[in-house]
Structures are given as C-alpha cells and as structure tokens.
N, CA, C and O atoms as a DFTB+ gen file, in Angstrom:
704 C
 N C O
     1  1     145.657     116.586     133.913
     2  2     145.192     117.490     132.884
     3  2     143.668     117.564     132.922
     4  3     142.925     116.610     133.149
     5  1     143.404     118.465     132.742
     6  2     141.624     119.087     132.626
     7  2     141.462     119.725     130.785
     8  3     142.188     120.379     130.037
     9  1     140.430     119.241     130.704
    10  2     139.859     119.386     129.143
    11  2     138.286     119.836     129.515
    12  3     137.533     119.457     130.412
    13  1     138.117     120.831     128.411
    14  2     136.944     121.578     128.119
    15  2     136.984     121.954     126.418
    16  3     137.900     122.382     125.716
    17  1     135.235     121.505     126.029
    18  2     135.307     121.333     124.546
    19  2     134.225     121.889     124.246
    20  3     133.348     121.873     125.109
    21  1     133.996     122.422     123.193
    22  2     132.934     122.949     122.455
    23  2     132.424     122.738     121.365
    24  3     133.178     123.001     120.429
    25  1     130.847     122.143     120.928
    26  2     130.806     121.758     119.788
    27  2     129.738     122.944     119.135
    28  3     128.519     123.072     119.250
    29  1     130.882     123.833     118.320
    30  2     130.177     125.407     117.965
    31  2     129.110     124.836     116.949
    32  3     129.281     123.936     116.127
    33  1     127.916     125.606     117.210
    34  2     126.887     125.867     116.977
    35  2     125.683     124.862     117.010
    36  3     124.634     124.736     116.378
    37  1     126.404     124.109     118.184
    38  2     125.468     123.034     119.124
    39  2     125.531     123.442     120.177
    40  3     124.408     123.926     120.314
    41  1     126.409     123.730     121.698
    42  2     126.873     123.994     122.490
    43  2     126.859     125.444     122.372
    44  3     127.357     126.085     121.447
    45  1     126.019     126.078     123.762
    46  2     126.314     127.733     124.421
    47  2     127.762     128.037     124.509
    48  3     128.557     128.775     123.927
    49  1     127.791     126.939     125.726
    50  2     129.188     127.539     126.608
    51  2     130.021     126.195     126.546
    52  3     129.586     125.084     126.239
    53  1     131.362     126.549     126.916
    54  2     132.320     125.039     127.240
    55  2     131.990     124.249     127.939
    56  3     131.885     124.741     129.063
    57  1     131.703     123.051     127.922
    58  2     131.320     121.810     128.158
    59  2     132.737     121.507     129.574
    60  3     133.794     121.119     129.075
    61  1     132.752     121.587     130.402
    62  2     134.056     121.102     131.752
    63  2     134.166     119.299     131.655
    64  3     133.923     118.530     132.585
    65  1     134.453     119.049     130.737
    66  2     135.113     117.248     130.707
    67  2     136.060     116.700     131.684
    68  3     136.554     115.581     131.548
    69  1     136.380     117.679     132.918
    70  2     137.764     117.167     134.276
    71  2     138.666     116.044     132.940
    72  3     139.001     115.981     131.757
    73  1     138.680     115.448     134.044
    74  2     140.276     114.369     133.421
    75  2     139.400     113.560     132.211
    76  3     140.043     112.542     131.956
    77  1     138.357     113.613     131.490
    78  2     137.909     112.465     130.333
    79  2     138.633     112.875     129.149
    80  3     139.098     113.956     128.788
    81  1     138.608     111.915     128.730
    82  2     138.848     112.301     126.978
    83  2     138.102     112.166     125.616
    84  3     138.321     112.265     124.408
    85  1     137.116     111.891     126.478
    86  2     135.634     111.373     125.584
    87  2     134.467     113.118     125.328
    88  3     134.381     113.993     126.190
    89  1     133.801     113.152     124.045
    90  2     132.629     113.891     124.324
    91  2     131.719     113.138     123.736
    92  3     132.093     112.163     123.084
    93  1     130.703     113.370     123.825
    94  2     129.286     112.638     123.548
    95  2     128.237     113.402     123.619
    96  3     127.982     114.098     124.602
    97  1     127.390     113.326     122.366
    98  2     126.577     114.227     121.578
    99  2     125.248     113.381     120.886
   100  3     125.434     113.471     119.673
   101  1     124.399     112.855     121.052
   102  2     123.377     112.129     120.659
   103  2     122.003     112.966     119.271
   104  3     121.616     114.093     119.578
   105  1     121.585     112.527     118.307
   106  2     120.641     113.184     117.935
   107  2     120.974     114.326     117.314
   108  3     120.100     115.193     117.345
   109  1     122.338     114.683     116.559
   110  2     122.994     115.139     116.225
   111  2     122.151     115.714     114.467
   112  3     122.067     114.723     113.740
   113  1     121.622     116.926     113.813
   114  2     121.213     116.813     112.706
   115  2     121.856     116.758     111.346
   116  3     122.567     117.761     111.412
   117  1     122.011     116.382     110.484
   118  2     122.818     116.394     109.756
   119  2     123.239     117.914     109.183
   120  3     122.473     118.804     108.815
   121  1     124.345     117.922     109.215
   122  2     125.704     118.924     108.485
   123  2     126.647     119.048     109.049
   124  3     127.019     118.281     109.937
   125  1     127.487     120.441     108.507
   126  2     128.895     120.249     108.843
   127  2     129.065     120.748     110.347
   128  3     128.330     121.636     110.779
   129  1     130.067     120.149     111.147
   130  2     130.276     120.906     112.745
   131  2     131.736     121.155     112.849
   132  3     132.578     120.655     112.104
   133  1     131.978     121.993     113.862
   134  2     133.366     122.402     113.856
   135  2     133.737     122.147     115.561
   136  3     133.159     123.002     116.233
   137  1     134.635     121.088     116.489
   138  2     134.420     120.880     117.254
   139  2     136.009     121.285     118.028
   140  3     137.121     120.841     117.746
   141  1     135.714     122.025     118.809
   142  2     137.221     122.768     119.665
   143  2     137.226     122.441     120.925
   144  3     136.318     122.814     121.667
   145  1     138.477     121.529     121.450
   146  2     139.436     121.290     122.527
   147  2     140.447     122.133     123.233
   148  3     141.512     122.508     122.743
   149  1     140.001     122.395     124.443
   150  2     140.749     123.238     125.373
   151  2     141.452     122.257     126.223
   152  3     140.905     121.157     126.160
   153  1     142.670     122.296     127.138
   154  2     143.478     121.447     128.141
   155  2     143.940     122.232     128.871
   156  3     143.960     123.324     128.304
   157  1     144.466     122.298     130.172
   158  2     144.838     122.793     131.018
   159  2     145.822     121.720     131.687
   160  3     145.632     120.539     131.977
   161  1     147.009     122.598     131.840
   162  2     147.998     121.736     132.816
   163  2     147.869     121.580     134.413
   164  3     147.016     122.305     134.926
   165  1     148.647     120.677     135.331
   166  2     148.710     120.909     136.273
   167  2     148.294     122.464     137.116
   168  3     147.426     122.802     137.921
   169  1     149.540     123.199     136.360
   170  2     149.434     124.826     137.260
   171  2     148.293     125.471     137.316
   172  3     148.090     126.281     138.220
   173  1     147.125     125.141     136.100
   174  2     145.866     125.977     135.745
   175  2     145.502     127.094     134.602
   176  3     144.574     127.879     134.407
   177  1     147.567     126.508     133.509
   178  2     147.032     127.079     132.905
   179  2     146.232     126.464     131.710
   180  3     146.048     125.271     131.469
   181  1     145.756     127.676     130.949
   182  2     144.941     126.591     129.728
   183  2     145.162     127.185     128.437
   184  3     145.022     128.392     128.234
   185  1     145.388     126.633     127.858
   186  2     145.690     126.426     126.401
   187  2     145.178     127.420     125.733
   188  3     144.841     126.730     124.771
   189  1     144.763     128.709     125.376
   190  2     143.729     129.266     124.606
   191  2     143.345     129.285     123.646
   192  3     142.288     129.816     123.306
   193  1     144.418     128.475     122.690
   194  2     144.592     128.152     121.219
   195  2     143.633     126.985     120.908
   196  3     142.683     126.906     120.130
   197  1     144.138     126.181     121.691
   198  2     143.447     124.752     121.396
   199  2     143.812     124.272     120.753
   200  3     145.021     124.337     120.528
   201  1     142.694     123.217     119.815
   202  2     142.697     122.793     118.874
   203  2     141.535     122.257     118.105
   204  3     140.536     122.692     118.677
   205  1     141.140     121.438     116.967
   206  2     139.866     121.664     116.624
   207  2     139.365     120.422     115.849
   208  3     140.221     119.539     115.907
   209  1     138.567     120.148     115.332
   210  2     138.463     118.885     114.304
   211  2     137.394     119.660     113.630
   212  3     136.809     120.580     114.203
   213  1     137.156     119.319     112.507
   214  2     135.500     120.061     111.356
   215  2     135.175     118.462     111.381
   216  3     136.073     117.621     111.412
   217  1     133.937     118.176     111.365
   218  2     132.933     117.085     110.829
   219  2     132.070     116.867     110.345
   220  3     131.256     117.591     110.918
   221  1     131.505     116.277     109.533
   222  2     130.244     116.068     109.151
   223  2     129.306     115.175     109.459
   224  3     129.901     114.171     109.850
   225  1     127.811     114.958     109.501
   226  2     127.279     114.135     109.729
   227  2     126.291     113.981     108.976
   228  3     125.295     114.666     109.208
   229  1     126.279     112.971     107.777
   230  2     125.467     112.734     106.770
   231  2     123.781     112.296     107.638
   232  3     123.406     111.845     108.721
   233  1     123.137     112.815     106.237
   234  2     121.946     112.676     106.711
   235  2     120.880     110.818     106.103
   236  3     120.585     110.280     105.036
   237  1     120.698     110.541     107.546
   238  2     119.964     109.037     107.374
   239  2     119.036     109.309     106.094
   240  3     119.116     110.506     105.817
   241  1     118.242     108.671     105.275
   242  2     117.661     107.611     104.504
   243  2     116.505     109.344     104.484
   244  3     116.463     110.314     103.727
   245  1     115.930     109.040     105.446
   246  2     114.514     109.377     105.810
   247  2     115.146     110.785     105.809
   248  3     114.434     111.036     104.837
   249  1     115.710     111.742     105.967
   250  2     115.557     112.864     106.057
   251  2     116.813     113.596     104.577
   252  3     117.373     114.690     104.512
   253  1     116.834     112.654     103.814
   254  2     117.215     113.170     102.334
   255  2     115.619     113.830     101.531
   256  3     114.427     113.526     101.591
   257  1     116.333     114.726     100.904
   258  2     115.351     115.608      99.807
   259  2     114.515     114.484      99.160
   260  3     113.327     114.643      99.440
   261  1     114.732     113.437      98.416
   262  2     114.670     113.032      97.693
   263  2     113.196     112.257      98.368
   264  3     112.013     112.310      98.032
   265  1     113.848     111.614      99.351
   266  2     112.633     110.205     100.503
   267  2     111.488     111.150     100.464
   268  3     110.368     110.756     100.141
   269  1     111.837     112.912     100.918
   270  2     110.372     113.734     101.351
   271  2     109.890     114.089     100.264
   272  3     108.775     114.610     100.290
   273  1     110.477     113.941      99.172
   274  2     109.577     114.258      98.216
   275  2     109.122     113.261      97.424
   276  3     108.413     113.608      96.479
   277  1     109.353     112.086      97.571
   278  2     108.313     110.866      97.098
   279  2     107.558     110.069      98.164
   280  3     106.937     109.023      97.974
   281  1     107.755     110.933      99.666
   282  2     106.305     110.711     100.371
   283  2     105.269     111.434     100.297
   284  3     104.124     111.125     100.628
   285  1     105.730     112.636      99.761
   286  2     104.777     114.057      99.179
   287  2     103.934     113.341      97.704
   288  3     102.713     113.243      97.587
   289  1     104.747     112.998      96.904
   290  2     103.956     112.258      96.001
   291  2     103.732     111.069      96.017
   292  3     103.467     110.519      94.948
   293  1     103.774     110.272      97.301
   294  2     103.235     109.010      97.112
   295  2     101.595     109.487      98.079
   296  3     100.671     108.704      98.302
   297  1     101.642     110.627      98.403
   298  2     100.565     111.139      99.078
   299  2      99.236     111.614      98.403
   300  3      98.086     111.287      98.697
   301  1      99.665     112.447      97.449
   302  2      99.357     112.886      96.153
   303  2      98.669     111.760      95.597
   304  3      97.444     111.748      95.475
   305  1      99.688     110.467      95.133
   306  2      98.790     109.428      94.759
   307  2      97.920     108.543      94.916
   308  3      97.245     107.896      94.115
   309  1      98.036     108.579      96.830
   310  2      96.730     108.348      97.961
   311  2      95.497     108.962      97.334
   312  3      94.527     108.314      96.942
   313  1      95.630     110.262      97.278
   314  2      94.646     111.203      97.424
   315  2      93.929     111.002      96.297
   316  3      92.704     110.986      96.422
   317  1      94.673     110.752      94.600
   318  2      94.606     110.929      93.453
   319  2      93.606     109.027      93.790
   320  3      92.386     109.190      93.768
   321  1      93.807     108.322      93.912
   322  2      93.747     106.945      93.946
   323  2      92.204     106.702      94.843
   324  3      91.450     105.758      94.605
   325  1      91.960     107.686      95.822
   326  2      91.103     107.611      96.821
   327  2      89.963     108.684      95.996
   328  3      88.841     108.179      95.986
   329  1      90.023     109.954      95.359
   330  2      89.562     110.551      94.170
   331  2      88.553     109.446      93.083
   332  3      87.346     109.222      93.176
   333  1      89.719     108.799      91.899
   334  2      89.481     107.870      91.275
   335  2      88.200     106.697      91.558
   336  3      87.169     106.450      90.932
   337  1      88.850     106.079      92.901
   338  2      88.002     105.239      93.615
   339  2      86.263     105.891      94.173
   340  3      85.209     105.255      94.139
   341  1      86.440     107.086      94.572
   342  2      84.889     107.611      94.775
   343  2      84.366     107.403      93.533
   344  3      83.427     106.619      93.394
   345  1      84.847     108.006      92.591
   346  2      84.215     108.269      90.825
   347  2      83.664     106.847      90.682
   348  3      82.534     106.401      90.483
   349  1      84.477     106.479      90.798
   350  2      83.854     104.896      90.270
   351  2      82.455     104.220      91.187
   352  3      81.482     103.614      90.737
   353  1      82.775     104.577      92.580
   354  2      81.735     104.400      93.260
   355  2      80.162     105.436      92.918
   356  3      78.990     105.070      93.000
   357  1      80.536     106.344      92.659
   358  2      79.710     106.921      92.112
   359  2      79.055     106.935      90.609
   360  3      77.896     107.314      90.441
   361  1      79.789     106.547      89.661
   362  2      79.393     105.658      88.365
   363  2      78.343     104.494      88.966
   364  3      77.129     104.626      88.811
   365  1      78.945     103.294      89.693
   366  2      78.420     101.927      89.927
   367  2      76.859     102.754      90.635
   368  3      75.853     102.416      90.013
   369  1      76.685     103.411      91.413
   370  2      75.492     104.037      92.072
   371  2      74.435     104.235      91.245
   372  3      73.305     103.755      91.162
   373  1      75.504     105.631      90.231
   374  2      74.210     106.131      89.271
   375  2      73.649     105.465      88.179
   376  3      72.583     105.763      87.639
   377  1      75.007     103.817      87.623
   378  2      74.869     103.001      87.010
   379  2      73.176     102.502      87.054
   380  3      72.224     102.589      86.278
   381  1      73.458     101.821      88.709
   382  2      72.314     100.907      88.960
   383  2      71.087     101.449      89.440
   384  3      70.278     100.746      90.045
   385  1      70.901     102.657      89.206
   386  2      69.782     103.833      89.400
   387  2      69.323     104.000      87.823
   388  3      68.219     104.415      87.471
   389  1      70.123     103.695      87.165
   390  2      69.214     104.334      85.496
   391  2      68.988     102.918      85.270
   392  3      68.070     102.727      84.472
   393  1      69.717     101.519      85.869
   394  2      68.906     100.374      85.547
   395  2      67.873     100.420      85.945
   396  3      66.936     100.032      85.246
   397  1      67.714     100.822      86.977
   398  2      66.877     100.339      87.450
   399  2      65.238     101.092      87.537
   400  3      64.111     100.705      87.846
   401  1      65.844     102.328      87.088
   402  2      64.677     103.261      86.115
   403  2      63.949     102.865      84.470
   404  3      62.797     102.975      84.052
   405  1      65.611     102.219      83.631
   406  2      65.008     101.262      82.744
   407  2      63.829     100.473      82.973
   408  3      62.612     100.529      82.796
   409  1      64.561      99.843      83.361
   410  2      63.446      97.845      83.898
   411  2      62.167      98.571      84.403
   412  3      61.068      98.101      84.111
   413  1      62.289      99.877      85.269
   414  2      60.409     100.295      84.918
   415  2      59.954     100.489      84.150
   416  3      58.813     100.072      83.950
   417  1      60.606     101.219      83.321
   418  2      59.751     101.796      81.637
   419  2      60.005     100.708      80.992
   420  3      59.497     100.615      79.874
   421  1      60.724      99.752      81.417
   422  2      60.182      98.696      80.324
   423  2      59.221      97.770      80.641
   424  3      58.545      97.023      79.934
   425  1      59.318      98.083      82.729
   426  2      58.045      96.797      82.746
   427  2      56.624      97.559      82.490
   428  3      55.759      96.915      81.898
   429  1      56.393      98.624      82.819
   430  2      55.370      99.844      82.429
   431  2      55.127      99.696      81.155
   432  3      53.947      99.379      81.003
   433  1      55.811      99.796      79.966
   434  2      55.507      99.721      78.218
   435  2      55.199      98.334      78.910
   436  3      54.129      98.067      79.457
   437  1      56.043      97.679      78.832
   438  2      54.955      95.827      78.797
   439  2      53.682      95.474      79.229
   440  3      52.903      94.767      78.589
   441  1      53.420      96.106      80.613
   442  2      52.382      95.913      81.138
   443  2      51.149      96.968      80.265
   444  3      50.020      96.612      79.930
   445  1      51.638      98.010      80.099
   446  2      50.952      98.874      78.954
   447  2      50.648      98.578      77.470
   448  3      49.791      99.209      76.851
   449  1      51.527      97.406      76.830
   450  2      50.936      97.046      75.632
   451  2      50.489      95.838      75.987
   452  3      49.820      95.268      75.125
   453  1      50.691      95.166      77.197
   454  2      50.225      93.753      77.283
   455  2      48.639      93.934      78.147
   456  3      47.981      92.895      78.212
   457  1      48.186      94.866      78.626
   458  2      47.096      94.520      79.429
   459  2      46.214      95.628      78.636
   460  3      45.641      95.042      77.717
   461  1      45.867      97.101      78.647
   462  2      45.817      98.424      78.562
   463  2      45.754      97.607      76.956
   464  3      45.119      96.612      76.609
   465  1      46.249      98.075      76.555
   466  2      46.048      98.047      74.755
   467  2      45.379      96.622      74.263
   468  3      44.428      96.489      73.493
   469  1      46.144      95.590      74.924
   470  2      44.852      94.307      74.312
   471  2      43.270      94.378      74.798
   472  3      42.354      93.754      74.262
   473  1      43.150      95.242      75.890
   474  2      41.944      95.304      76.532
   475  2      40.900      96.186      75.286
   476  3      39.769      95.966      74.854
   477  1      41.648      96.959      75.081
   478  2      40.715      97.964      73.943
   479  2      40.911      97.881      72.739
   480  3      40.306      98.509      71.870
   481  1      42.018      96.878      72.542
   482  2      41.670      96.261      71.093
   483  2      40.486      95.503      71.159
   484  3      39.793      95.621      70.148
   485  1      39.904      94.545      72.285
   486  2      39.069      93.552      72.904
   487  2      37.861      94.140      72.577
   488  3      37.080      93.602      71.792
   489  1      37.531      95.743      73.391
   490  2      36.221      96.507      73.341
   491  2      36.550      97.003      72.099
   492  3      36.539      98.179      72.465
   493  1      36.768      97.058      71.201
   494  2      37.009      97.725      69.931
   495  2      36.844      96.591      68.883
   496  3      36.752      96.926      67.702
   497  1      36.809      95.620      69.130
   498  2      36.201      93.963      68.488
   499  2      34.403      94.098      68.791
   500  3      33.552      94.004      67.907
   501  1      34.159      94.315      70.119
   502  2      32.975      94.367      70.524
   503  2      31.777      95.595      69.998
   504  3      30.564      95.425      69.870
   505  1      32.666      96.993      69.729
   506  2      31.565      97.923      69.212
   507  2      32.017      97.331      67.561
   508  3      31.260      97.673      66.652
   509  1      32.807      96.766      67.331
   510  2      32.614      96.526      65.856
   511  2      31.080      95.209      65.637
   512  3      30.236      95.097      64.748
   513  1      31.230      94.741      66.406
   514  2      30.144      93.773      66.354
   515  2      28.893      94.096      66.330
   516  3      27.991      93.584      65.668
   517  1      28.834      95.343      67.393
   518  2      27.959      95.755      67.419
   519  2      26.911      96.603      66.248
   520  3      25.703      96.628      66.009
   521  1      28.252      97.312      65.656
   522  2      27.841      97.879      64.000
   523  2      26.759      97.444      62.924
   524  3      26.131      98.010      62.028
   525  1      26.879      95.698      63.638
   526  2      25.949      94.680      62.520
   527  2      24.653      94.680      63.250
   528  3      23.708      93.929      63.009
   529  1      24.689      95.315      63.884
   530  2      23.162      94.754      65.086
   531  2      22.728      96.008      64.916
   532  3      21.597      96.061      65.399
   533  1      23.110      97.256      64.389
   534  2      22.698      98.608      64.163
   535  2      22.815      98.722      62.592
   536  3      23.830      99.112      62.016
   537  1      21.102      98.150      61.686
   538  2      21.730      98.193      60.440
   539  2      20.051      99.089      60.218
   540  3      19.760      99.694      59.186
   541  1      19.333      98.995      61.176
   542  2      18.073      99.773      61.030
   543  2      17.969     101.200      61.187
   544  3      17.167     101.982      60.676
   545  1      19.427     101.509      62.407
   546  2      19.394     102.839      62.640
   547  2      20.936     103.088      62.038
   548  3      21.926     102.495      62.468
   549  1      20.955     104.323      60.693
   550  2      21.959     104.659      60.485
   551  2      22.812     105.560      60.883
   552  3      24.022     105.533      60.658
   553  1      22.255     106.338      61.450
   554  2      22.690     107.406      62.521
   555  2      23.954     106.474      63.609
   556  3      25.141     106.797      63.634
   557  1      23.532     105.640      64.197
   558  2      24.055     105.409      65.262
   559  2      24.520     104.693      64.850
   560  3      25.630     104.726      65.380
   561  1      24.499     103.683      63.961
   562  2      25.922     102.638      63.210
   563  2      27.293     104.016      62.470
   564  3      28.502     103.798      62.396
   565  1      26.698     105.119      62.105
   566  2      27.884     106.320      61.913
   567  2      28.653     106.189      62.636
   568  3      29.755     105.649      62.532
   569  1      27.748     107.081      64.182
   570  2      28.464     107.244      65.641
   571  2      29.240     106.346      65.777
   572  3      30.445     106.582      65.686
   573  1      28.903     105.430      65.959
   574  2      29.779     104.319      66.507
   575  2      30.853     103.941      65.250
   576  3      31.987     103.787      65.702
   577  1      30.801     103.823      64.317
   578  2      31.911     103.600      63.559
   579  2      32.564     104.364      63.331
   580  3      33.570     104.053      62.693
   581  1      32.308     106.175      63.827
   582  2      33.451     107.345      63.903
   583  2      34.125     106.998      65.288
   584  3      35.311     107.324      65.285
   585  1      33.686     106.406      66.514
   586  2      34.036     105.806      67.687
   587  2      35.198     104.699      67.469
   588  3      36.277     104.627      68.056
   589  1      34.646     103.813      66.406
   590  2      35.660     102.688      66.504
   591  2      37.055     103.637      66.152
   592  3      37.965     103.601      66.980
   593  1      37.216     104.483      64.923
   594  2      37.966     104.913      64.274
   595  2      38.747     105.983      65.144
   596  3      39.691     106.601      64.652
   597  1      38.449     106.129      66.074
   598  2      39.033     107.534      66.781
   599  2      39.727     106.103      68.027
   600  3      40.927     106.104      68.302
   601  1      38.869     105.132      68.567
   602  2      39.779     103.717      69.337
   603  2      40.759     103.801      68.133
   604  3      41.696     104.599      68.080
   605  1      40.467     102.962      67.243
   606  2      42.123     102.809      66.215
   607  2      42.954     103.818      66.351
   608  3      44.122     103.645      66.699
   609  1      42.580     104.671      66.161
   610  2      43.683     105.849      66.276
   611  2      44.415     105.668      67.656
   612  3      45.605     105.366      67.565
   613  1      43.846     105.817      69.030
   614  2      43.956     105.537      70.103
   615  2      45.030     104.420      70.338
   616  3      46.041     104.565      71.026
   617  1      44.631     103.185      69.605
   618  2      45.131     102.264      69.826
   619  2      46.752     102.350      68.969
   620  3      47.814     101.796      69.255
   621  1      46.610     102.725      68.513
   622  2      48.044     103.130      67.238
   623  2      48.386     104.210      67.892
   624  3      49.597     104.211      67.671
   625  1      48.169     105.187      68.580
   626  2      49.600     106.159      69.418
   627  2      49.848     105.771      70.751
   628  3      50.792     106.190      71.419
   629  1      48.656     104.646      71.287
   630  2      49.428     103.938      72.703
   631  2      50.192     102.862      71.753
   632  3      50.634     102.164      72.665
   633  1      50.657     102.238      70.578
   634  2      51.531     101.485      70.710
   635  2      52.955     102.407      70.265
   636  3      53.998     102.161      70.871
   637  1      52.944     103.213      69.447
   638  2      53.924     104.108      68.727
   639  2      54.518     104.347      70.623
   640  3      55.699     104.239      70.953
   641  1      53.770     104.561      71.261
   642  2      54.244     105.412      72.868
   643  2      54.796     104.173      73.323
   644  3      55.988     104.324      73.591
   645  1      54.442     103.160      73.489
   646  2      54.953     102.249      73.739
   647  2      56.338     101.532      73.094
   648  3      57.237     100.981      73.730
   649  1      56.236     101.699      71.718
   650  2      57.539     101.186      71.241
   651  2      58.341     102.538      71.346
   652  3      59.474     102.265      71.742
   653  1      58.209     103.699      71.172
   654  2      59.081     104.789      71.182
   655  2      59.116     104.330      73.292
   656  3      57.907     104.128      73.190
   657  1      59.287     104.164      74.192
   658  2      59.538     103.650      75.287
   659  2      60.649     102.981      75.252
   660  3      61.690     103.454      75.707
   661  1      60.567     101.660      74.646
   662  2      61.067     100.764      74.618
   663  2      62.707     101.096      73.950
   664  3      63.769     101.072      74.570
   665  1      62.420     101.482      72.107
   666  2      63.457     101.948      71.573
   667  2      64.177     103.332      72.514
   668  3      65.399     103.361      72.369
   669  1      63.761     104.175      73.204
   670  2      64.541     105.131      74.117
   671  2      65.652     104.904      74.887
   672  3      66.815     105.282      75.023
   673  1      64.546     103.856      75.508
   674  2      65.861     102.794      76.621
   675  2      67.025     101.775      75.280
   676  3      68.237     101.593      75.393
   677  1      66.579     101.536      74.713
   678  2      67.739     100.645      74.050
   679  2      68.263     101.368      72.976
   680  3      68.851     100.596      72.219
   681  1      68.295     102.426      72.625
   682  2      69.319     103.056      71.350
   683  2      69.340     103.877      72.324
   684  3      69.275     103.114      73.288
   685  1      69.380     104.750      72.665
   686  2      70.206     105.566      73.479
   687  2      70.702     105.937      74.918
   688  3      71.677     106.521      75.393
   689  1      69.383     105.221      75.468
   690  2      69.695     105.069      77.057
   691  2      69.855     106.596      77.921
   692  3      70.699     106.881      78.771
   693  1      68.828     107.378      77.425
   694  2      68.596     108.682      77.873
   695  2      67.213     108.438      78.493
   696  3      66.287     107.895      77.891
   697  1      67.171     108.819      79.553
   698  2      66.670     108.829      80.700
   699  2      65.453     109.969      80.100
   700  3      64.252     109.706      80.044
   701  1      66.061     111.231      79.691
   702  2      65.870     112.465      79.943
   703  2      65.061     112.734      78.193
   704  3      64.653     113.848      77.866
C-alpha cells in the first residue's frame, strides 16, 4: 500500500509517504488543522475519498494574548521607571546647584557683615573722634558729622542687605 497526505492549509500539494505510516510536521503555529489521508492499493488504485482527522494545536505560554500584553506593559513600566529615575536625577543635580548657590550668599553676607561693615563701623569710630579735635572750626565739625550720619545710614542698609540675604535663603529658599 502507498499513502499520500495533506495537511490543508500548511501543505501546497500531497505529500508521497510510499509504504510509511508516519507524517511529521515541526514548528507547527497554533490553531485548528484539518489533516487528509489518501492510500492506494496494490493495482494503483487510490482512494479519492480518503479520510481525515481535524486538530488542534494549543498555543505555548509565550505566544498567549495575555504573556504579550504584560510584556507590553512590563515595558511601559521600564520606560515609566527609567522616566521617574531621570527626574530624580535631575532634582539631586538642581538640588546641589541651589546648595551650593546658598553657601555663597551666605558665605558673601558673612564675609560682608564680618569684614566690609566692621571695617566702616571702625572708620566711622575714627571721624567721630575726630569731631572733638574740630571744636575751633564749626563748619567742618558740621561736614563731618553730616558724613558720619550718611556712614550710619550706610552702615544700616549694608546690614538690612545682609540680613534680608541671609533670611531669603532660609524662609524661602528662592534663588530668584
């Protein structure tokens, strides 16, 4: 006996199997198949009817709806996760950029009320002294004591600038 088989809508043409009784089909995708057996007798003739089997072939793990669409969103949550993660890197950046703009204006006000303003409180001790050594000429004990008074002033909006510095950075932390 001679057998020829067809596995419709995998297979062109009939497959010639001579005397086997085996078919073999590898890599097969999942759904339904409909698979038809031809035989032939001795004389040559052949069967035209046949016969047939329907089958199915379920689909593995990895190629269900379900697997591709929670690698689609486990992708999503790569992306979403890798997103997140820049932000933060970019917070910690701009973080340690406004520190570090702080700690100048605060070492600037320090060095500004600590050197700069005691210095001319210092010369502003000195034309006051001087006031007493100018008691013959009144003219110029004026001058100079409208001088001291315009330093005080001086000296009282470099500290107001200085503590408005200071309080900027610590109540609100605006840069700007």
């Amino acid at each position: 006996m001679l057998f020829r088989y067809k596995l419709e809508g995998w297979d062109r043409d009939w497959q010639n199997a001579g005397t086997r009784r085996q078919a073999f089909y590898s890599n097969l995708p999942p759904r339904s198949y409909h698979f038809r057996v031809m035989a032939c007798n001795n004389s040559g003739v052949w069967n035209e009817a046949g016969t047939f089997l329907n089958f199915s072939v379920a689909p593995a793990y990895y190629q269900t709806w379900w697997f591709r669409s929670s690698c689609v969103a486990a992708f999503f949550a790569f992306l979403w996760a890798l997103y997140r993660y820049r932000l933060y890197q970019i917070k910690q950046e701009f973080n340690a950029r406004l520190e570090e703009r702080v700690s100048e204006r605060t070492r600037i006000a320090r060095d500004f009320h600590d050197t700069l303003l005691q210095s001319f409180q210092g010369v502003l001790l000195k034309f006051h002294a001087v006031t007493y050594l100018l008691h013959d000429r009144p003219e110029a004990q004026k001058t100079l004591e409208t001088v001291i008074e315009q330093a005080r002033q001086a000296i009282t909006e470099g500290r107001d600038a200085v503590q408005g510095l200071r309080s900027s950075t610590l109540v609100t932390g605006d840069l700007a």
